[in-house]
mmCIF file of C-alpha atoms and ligand atoms in Angstrom:
data_model
loop_
_atom_site.group_PDB
_atom_site.id
_atom_site.type_symbol
_atom_site.label_atom_id
_atom_site.label_comp_id
_atom_site.label_asym_id
_atom_site.label_seq_id
_atom_site.Cartn_x
_atom_site.Cartn_y
_atom_site.Cartn_z
ATOM 1 C CA UNK A 1 147.692 47.748 103.493
ATOM 2 C CA UNK A 2 144.157 48.510 104.672
ATOM 3 C CA UNK A 3 143.448 50.890 107.527
ATOM 4 C CA UNK A 4 141.923 48.545 110.095
ATOM 5 C CA UNK A 5 142.229 50.009 113.579
ATOM 6 C CA UNK A 6 144.340 47.971 116.025
ATOM 7 C CA UNK A 7 145.233 48.593 119.653
ATOM 8 C CA UNK A 8 148.040 47.009 121.633
ATOM 9 C CA UNK A 9 147.351 44.936 124.702
ATOM 10 C CA UNK A 10 150.206 43.325 126.638
ATOM 11 C CA UNK A 11 152.419 43.748 123.595
ATOM 12 C CA UNK A 12 149.965 42.113 121.181
ATOM 13 C CA UNK A 13 147.998 43.855 118.399
ATOM 14 C CA UNK A 14 144.197 43.426 118.305
ATOM 15 C CA UNK A 15 141.450 44.808 116.069
ATOM 16 C CA UNK A 16 139.321 47.251 118.058
ATOM 17 C CA UNK A 17 136.110 46.045 116.390
ATOM 18 C CA UNK A 18 135.662 42.890 118.475
ATOM 19 C CA UNK A 19 138.287 43.117 121.242
ATOM 20 C CA UNK A 20 138.892 45.708 123.932
ATOM 21 C CA UNK A 21 141.201 46.400 126.829
ATOM 22 C CA UNK A 22 138.216 46.325 129.226
ATOM 23 C CA UNK A 23 137.192 42.876 128.025
ATOM 24 C CA UNK A 24 140.697 41.426 128.374
ATOM 25 C CA UNK A 25 140.979 42.965 131.811
ATOM 26 C CA UNK A 26 137.625 41.649 132.922
ATOM 27 C CA UNK A 27 138.368 38.173 131.556
ATOM 28 C CA UNK A 28 141.669 37.943 133.371
ATOM 29 C CA UNK A 29 140.782 39.512 136.691
ATOM 30 C CA UNK A 30 137.038 39.210 137.250
ATOM 31 C CA UNK A 31 135.548 36.484 135.098
ATOM 32 C CA UNK A 32 134.402 33.592 137.286
ATOM 33 C CA UNK A 33 135.191 30.211 135.822
ATOM 34 C CA UNK A 34 132.651 27.683 137.115
ATOM 35 C CA UNK A 35 133.528 24.110 138.026
ATOM 36 C CA UNK A 36 131.348 22.677 135.275
ATOM 37 C CA UNK A 37 132.691 24.959 132.507
ATOM 38 C CA UNK A 38 134.394 23.235 129.586
ATOM 39 C CA UNK A 39 136.903 25.532 127.936
ATOM 40 C CA UNK A 40 138.028 25.129 124.347
ATOM 41 C CA UNK A 41 141.420 26.784 124.223
ATOM 42 C CA UNK A 42 143.547 27.360 121.134
ATOM 43 C CA UNK A 43 145.959 29.654 119.412
ATOM 44 C CA UNK A 44 143.890 30.988 116.444
ATOM 45 C CA UNK A 45 143.578 28.729 113.391
ATOM 46 C CA UNK A 46 144.502 25.572 115.267
ATOM 47 C CA UNK A 47 141.110 23.856 115.059
ATOM 48 C CA UNK A 48 139.006 25.949 117.455
ATOM 49 C CA UNK A 49 135.746 25.499 115.546
ATOM 50 C CA UNK A 50 136.375 21.814 114.984
ATOM 51 C CA UNK A 51 136.884 21.235 118.705
ATOM 52 C CA UNK A 52 133.892 23.459 119.529
ATOM 53 C CA UNK A 53 131.740 21.241 117.286
ATOM 54 C CA UNK A 54 133.132 18.051 118.863
ATOM 55 C CA UNK A 55 132.498 19.350 122.386
ATOM 56 C CA UNK A 56 128.972 20.515 121.529
ATOM 57 C CA UNK A 57 128.164 17.108 120.020
ATOM 58 C CA UNK A 58 129.643 15.264 123.000
ATOM 59 C CA UNK A 59 127.532 17.374 125.351
ATOM 60 C CA UNK A 60 124.419 16.200 123.444
ATOM 61 C CA UNK A 61 125.527 12.537 123.208
ATOM 62 C CA UNK A 62 126.105 12.823 119.456
ATOM 63 C CA UNK A 63 122.692 14.323 118.646
ATOM 64 C CA UNK A 64 123.286 17.038 115.982
ATOM 65 C CA UNK A 65 120.071 19.008 116.633
ATOM 66 C CA UNK A 66 121.889 21.700 118.652
ATOM 67 C CA UNK A 67 124.838 22.072 116.280
ATOM 68 C CA UNK A 68 122.493 22.274 113.289
ATOM 69 C CA UNK A 69 120.169 24.867 114.777
ATOM 70 C CA UNK A 70 122.272 27.225 116.848
ATOM 71 C CA UNK A 71 125.201 29.119 115.403
ATOM 72 C CA UNK A 72 128.567 28.025 116.788
ATOM 73 C CA UNK A 73 129.458 31.307 118.512
ATOM 74 C CA UNK A 74 126.176 31.242 120.424
ATOM 75 C CA UNK A 75 126.639 27.628 121.538
ATOM 76 C CA UNK A 76 130.138 28.399 122.762
ATOM 77 C CA UNK A 77 130.965 32.098 123.033
ATOM 78 C CA UNK A 78 134.509 33.445 122.698
ATOM 79 C CA UNK A 79 134.909 35.027 126.106
ATOM 80 C CA UNK A 80 137.864 37.145 124.974
ATOM 81 C CA UNK A 81 135.642 39.096 122.559
ATOM 82 C CA UNK A 82 133.374 41.860 123.806
ATOM 83 C CA UNK A 83 130.168 40.246 122.471
ATOM 84 C CA UNK A 84 131.205 36.761 123.496
ATOM 85 C CA UNK A 85 131.958 37.801 127.065
ATOM 86 C CA UNK A 86 128.480 39.288 127.347
ATOM 87 C CA UNK A 87 126.932 36.071 126.024
ATOM 88 C CA UNK A 88 128.998 33.934 128.390
ATOM 89 C CA UNK A 89 127.917 36.006 131.372
ATOM 90 C CA UNK A 90 124.285 35.450 130.359
ATOM 91 C CA UNK A 91 124.661 31.720 129.633
ATOM 92 C CA UNK A 92 123.302 29.250 132.164
ATOM 93 C CA UNK A 93 125.731 26.541 133.279
ATOM 94 C CA UNK A 94 127.079 24.135 132.180
ATOM 95 C CA UNK A 95 128.874 26.412 129.735
ATOM 96 C CA UNK A 96 131.014 25.627 126.749
ATOM 97 C CA UNK A 97 133.467 28.503 126.262
ATOM 98 C CA UNK A 98 136.098 29.325 123.648
ATOM 99 C CA UNK A 99 139.208 31.394 124.273
ATOM 100 C CA UNK A 100 142.520 32.174 122.558
ATOM 101 C CA UNK A 101 144.477 34.096 125.188
ATOM 102 C CA UNK A 102 147.954 33.144 126.400
ATOM 103 C CA UNK A 103 148.072 31.668 129.898
ATOM 104 C CA UNK A 104 149.108 34.932 131.551
ATOM 105 C CA UNK A 105 145.812 36.557 130.436
ATOM 106 C CA UNK A 106 143.557 33.593 131.244
ATOM 107 C CA UNK A 107 140.949 34.051 134.003
ATOM 108 C CA UNK A 108 142.790 33.853 137.313
ATOM 109 C CA UNK A 109 139.714 32.176 138.848
ATOM 110 C CA UNK A 110 140.625 29.035 136.864
ATOM 111 C CA UNK A 111 143.416 28.247 139.302
ATOM 112 C CA UNK A 112 140.873 27.517 142.070
ATOM 113 C CA UNK A 113 138.361 25.763 139.857
ATOM 114 C CA UNK A 114 137.740 22.252 138.592
ATOM 115 C CA UNK A 115 136.741 23.515 135.131
ATOM 116 C CA UNK A 116 138.179 21.463 132.294
ATOM 117 C CA UNK A 117 140.433 22.999 129.668
ATOM 118 C CA UNK A 118 141.104 21.343 126.309
ATOM 119 C CA UNK A 119 144.044 22.836 124.433
ATOM 120 C CA UNK A 120 144.213 22.019 120.720
ATOM 121 C CA UNK A 121 147.524 22.641 118.968
ATOM 122 C CA UNK A 122 148.387 22.489 115.279
ATOM 123 C CA UNK A 123 151.571 22.472 113.216
ATOM 124 C CA UNK A 124 152.507 26.177 113.307
ATOM 125 C CA UNK A 125 153.314 26.159 109.579
ATOM 126 C CA UNK A 126 149.714 25.167 108.842
ATOM 127 C CA UNK A 127 148.530 27.705 111.432
ATOM 128 C CA UNK A 128 150.506 30.356 109.552
ATOM 129 C CA UNK A 129 148.970 29.447 106.181
ATOM 130 C CA UNK A 130 145.458 29.228 107.615
ATOM 131 C CA UNK A 131 145.891 32.532 109.511
ATOM 132 C CA UNK A 132 147.134 34.168 106.317
ATOM 133 C CA UNK A 133 144.075 33.140 104.279
ATOM 134 C CA UNK A 134 141.766 34.039 107.155
ATOM 135 C CA UNK A 135 143.334 37.512 107.350
ATOM 136 C CA UNK A 136 142.757 38.012 103.623
ATOM 137 C CA UNK A 137 139.031 37.277 103.994
ATOM 138 C CA UNK A 138 138.318 38.897 107.364
ATOM 139 C CA UNK A 139 137.495 42.580 107.049
ATOM 140 C CA UNK A 140 138.264 43.144 110.719
ATOM 141 C CA UNK A 141 141.869 41.986 110.321
ATOM 142 C CA UNK A 142 144.640 43.935 108.672
ATOM 143 C CA UNK A 143 145.458 43.038 105.093
ATOM 144 C CA UNK A 144 148.281 40.538 105.636
ATOM 145 C CA UNK A 145 150.260 41.653 102.567
ATOM 146 C CA UNK A 146 152.332 38.841 101.046
ATOM 147 C CA UNK A 147 152.803 35.497 102.759
ATOM 148 C CA UNK A 148 156.457 36.467 103.308
ATOM 149 C CA UNK A 149 155.390 39.675 105.068
ATOM 150 C CA UNK A 150 152.791 37.881 107.155
ATOM 151 C CA UNK A 151 155.279 35.148 108.079
ATOM 152 C CA UNK A 152 157.633 37.750 109.535
ATOM 153 C CA UNK A 153 154.803 39.192 111.635
ATOM 154 C CA UNK A 154 153.715 35.710 112.724
ATOM 155 C CA UNK A 155 157.223 34.615 113.690
ATOM 156 C CA UNK A 156 157.795 37.753 115.695
ATOM 157 C CA UNK A 157 154.390 37.468 117.398
ATOM 158 C CA UNK A 158 153.065 40.683 115.883
ATOM 159 C CA UNK A 159 149.589 39.247 115.171
ATOM 160 C CA UNK A 160 146.417 38.994 117.301
ATOM 161 C CA UNK A 161 147.135 36.698 120.279
ATOM 162 C CA UNK A 162 150.847 37.142 119.854
ATOM 163 C CA UNK A 163 153.565 34.569 119.450
ATOM 164 C CA UNK A 164 152.561 30.963 118.741
ATOM 165 C CA UNK A 165 155.748 29.880 120.510
ATOM 166 C CA UNK A 166 154.981 31.815 123.695
ATOM 167 C CA UNK A 167 151.384 30.580 123.651
ATOM 168 C CA UNK A 168 152.433 26.939 123.418
ATOM 169 C CA UNK A 169 155.282 27.224 125.918
ATOM 170 C CA UNK A 170 153.079 29.069 128.421
ATOM 171 C CA UNK A 171 150.170 26.661 128.196
ATOM 172 C CA UNK A 172 152.209 23.469 128.108
ATOM 173 C CA UNK A 173 153.479 24.260 131.596
ATOM 174 C CA UNK A 174 150.034 23.090 132.729
ATOM 175 C CA UNK A 175 150.309 19.744 130.989
ATOM 176 C CA UNK A 176 150.371 17.730 134.211
ATOM 177 C CA UNK A 177 147.337 19.412 135.762
ATOM 178 C CA UNK A 178 144.413 16.961 136.000
ATOM 179 C CA UNK A 179 141.909 19.433 134.547
ATOM 180 C CA UNK A 180 144.086 20.295 131.525
ATOM 181 C CA UNK A 181 144.109 18.126 128.410
ATOM 182 C CA UNK A 182 146.001 18.771 125.197
ATOM 183 C CA UNK A 183 145.538 17.281 121.772
ATOM 184 C CA UNK A 184 146.720 18.112 118.273
ATOM 185 C CA UNK A 185 144.839 18.845 115.057
ATOM 186 C CA UNK A 186 147.015 16.202 113.425
ATOM 187 C CA UNK A 187 145.940 13.499 115.919
ATOM 188 C CA UNK A 188 142.316 14.506 115.423
ATOM 189 C CA UNK A 189 142.739 13.932 111.719
ATOM 190 C CA UNK A 190 144.592 10.646 112.035
ATOM 191 C CA UNK A 191 142.279 9.060 114.556
ATOM 192 C CA UNK A 192 139.109 11.090 115.126
ATOM 193 C CA UNK A 193 137.317 8.271 116.921
ATOM 194 C CA UNK A 194 140.208 7.550 119.293
ATOM 195 C CA UNK A 195 140.473 11.282 120.029
ATOM 196 C CA UNK A 196 136.749 11.651 120.730
ATOM 197 C CA UNK A 197 137.005 8.690 123.122
ATOM 198 C CA UNK A 198 139.931 10.333 124.914
ATOM 199 C CA UNK A 199 138.079 13.655 125.150
ATOM 200 C CA UNK A 200 134.993 11.891 126.555
ATOM 201 C CA UNK A 201 137.181 10.143 129.098
ATOM 202 C CA UNK A 202 138.746 13.461 130.136
ATOM 203 C CA UNK A 203 135.303 15.056 130.460
ATOM 204 C CA UNK A 204 133.902 12.099 132.366
ATOM 205 C CA UNK A 205 131.226 11.599 129.672
ATOM 206 C CA UNK A 206 130.204 8.062 128.846
ATOM 207 C CA UNK A 207 129.021 7.751 125.255
ATOM 208 C CA UNK A 208 128.215 4.449 123.569
ATOM 209 C CA UNK A 209 129.741 3.380 120.275
ATOM 210 C CA UNK A 210 126.905 4.729 118.180
ATOM 211 C CA UNK A 211 127.021 8.117 119.936
ATOM 212 C CA UNK A 212 130.800 8.353 119.456
ATOM 213 C CA UNK A 213 130.354 7.559 115.747
ATOM 214 C CA UNK A 214 127.762 10.303 115.515
ATOM 215 C CA UNK A 215 130.138 12.854 117.114
ATOM 216 C CA UNK A 216 132.830 11.877 114.583
ATOM 217 C CA UNK A 217 130.396 12.002 111.676
ATOM 218 C CA UNK A 218 128.876 15.404 112.415
ATOM 219 C CA UNK A 219 132.209 17.046 113.257
ATOM 220 C CA UNK A 220 133.860 15.918 110.015
ATOM 221 C CA UNK A 221 135.120 18.629 107.683
ATOM 222 C CA UNK A 222 132.485 17.699 105.096
ATOM 223 C CA UNK A 223 129.560 17.862 107.533
ATOM 224 C CA UNK A 224 130.782 21.080 109.135
ATOM 225 C CA UNK A 225 131.271 22.689 105.736
ATOM 226 C CA UNK A 226 127.630 21.858 104.920
ATOM 227 C CA UNK A 227 126.341 23.030 108.287
ATOM 228 C CA UNK A 228 125.397 26.698 107.983
ATOM 229 C CA UNK A 229 125.565 27.014 111.768
ATOM 230 C CA UNK A 230 129.266 26.092 111.727
ATOM 231 C CA UNK A 231 130.660 27.086 108.322
ATOM 232 C CA UNK A 232 130.743 30.889 108.784
ATOM 233 C CA UNK A 233 128.114 31.526 106.120
ATOM 234 C CA UNK A 234 126.260 33.331 108.956
ATOM 235 C CA UNK A 235 129.205 35.661 109.573
ATOM 236 C CA UNK A 236 128.143 39.232 108.951
ATOM 237 C CA UNK A 237 129.377 40.927 105.775
ATOM 238 C CA UNK A 238 130.894 43.649 107.932
ATOM 239 C CA UNK A 239 133.174 41.003 109.497
ATOM 240 C CA UNK A 240 134.060 38.868 106.525
ATOM 241 C CA UNK A 241 134.319 39.275 102.775
ATOM 242 C CA UNK A 242 132.835 35.953 101.694
ATOM 243 C CA UNK A 243 134.100 36.489 98.159
ATOM 244 C CA UNK A 244 137.702 36.596 99.342
ATOM 245 C CA UNK A 245 137.774 33.253 101.092
ATOM 246 C CA UNK A 246 135.919 30.530 102.918
ATOM 247 C CA UNK A 247 136.322 29.791 106.586
ATOM 248 C CA UNK A 248 136.137 26.027 105.977
ATOM 249 C CA UNK A 249 139.046 26.332 103.565
ATOM 250 C CA UNK A 250 140.930 23.035 103.159
ATOM 251 C CA UNK A 251 140.940 21.322 106.522
ATOM 252 C CA UNK A 252 144.090 19.308 105.874
ATOM 253 C CA UNK A 253 147.494 18.848 107.483
ATOM 254 C CA UNK A 254 150.596 19.859 105.554
ATOM 255 C CA UNK A 255 149.064 22.527 103.310
ATOM 256 C CA UNK A 256 152.116 24.641 104.192
ATOM 257 C CA UNK A 257 154.042 22.558 101.660
ATOM 258 C CA UNK A 258 151.922 24.157 98.923
ATOM 259 C CA UNK A 259 152.735 27.664 100.117
ATOM 260 C CA UNK A 260 156.172 28.019 101.716
ATOM 261 C CA UNK A 261 159.268 28.206 99.530
ATOM 262 C CA UNK A 262 162.319 26.145 100.496
ATOM 263 C CA UNK A 263 163.965 29.290 101.874
ATOM 264 C CA UNK A 264 160.870 30.297 103.874
ATOM 265 C CA UNK A 265 160.600 26.789 105.292
ATOM 266 C CA UNK A 266 164.260 26.786 106.335
ATOM 267 C CA UNK A 267 163.855 30.175 107.973
ATOM 268 C CA UNK A 268 160.741 28.966 109.823
ATOM 269 C CA UNK A 269 162.620 25.867 111.015
ATOM 270 C CA UNK A 270 165.495 27.966 112.330
ATOM 271 C CA UNK A 271 163.149 30.215 114.313
ATOM 272 C CA UNK A 272 161.222 27.170 115.560
ATOM 273 C CA UNK A 273 164.394 25.418 116.789
ATOM 274 C CA UNK A 274 165.556 28.532 118.553
ATOM 275 C CA UNK A 275 162.229 29.372 120.213
ATOM 276 C CA UNK A 276 161.233 25.842 121.173
ATOM 277 C CA UNK A 277 164.597 24.919 122.640
ATOM 278 C CA UNK A 278 164.218 22.986 125.862
ATOM 279 C CA UNK A 279 160.621 21.806 125.213
ATOM 280 C CA UNK A 280 160.362 18.293 126.555
ATOM 281 C CA UNK A 281 157.297 17.348 124.487
ATOM 282 C CA UNK A 282 157.483 16.033 120.945
ATOM 283 C CA UNK A 283 154.628 17.049 118.674
ATOM 284 C CA UNK A 284 153.487 15.156 115.540
ATOM 285 C CA UNK A 285 155.187 17.770 113.324
ATOM 286 C CA UNK A 286 158.591 17.650 115.080
HETATM 287 P P1 A3P B 1 142.467 25.692 106.984
HETATM 288 O O1 A3P B 1 142.455 27.171 106.794
HETATM 289 O O2 A3P B 1 143.851 25.120 106.945
HETATM 290 O O3 A3P B 1 141.529 24.968 106.075
HETATM 291 P P2 A3P B 1 140.080 27.767 113.764
HETATM 292 O O4 A3P B 1 138.758 27.119 113.971
HETATM 293 O O5 A3P B 1 140.998 27.644 114.934
HETATM 294 O O6 A3P B 1 139.926 29.160 113.270
HETATM 295 O O7 A3P B 1 140.828 26.940 112.637
HETATM 296 C C1 A3P B 1 140.357 26.972 111.305
HETATM 297 C C2 A3P B 1 141.021 25.848 110.549
HETATM 298 O O8 A3P B 1 140.440 24.588 110.959
HETATM 299 C C3 A3P B 1 140.786 25.961 109.047
HETATM 300 O O9 A3P B 1 141.953 25.392 108.456
HETATM 301 C C4 A3P B 1 139.552 25.089 108.867
HETATM 302 O O10 A3P B 1 139.374 24.636 107.549
HETATM 303 C C5 A3P B 1 139.911 23.945 109.812
HETATM 304 N N1 A3P B 1 138.748 23.125 110.202
HETATM 305 C C6 A3P B 1 137.556 23.548 110.655
HETATM 306 N N2 A3P B 1 136.749 22.495 110.881
HETATM 307 C C7 A3P B 1 137.452 21.383 110.568
HETATM 308 C C8 A3P B 1 137.143 19.984 110.571
HETATM 309 N N3 A3P B 1 135.953 19.523 110.934
HETATM 310 N N4 A3P B 1 138.119 19.129 110.171
HETATM 311 C C9 A3P B 1 139.326 19.583 109.793
HETATM 312 N N5 A3P B 1 139.669 20.895 109.764
HETATM 313 C C10 A3P B 1 138.741 21.783 110.143
#
């Protein structure tokens, strides 16, 4: 295991290189959400960058000039990182913001605002596999060890941003709020056009057919993988070891089947059943 320095915040481990207690505190207690903010919310590895690209393209009526010329984390800063928070505070409205925190650490100012939150969820088995490969390549994350070892940490919530189950259960309590919209990675893959239409409707953006097609086209896995402003090729060598893995890895649903053994899958299912007991929503992977 490598010696990457982590600190614990609210029971969750975080690398000290890009996160800090002060930032989390500021985000929760002081950060002012503005009514015209659009917030791209996810548990890590659930399609954050994909949704960020879709939202950026929608904001420009499908014109890819912005997404092809400005790097993704400058278009839509991660407000839960120290650098991203600074950028967000300097950004003129309307802002497009990314965040991964569980509901209890989300800016409290949201509760009085009309800002729109889009929560993208993904089959947690694919999240696990994606998170594992990401951890191998990211120098700022701890070496994940074997997939079996990482799965134990993931299932017990001992990874940055904590338990997937707690994240989903906490956020889904907001599902009936008018300024909260949730969608899954799997739906985005099955029907990208229908999803973009739904997102536009939620945002109150009217795009014509050609503009919607352009959003779908430029946010496709292929186009994003080619776009150096979205494919992580701009990520600093101190953050990522580009030889150890690509950010735009596979972009498919069900890759877990290529990685989990029968026993690991059964164990995952048991934990899932136990933790998700009582959830009234059925997801595409259930
Ligand atoms: P894989 O590792 O399974 O390939 P996040 O942005 O939340 O970190 O999620 C990263 C995952 O989303 C990666 O999954 C990445 O390949 C996938 N992804 C990124 N852009 C995508 C797109 N346009 N279409 C489908 N998947 C995409």
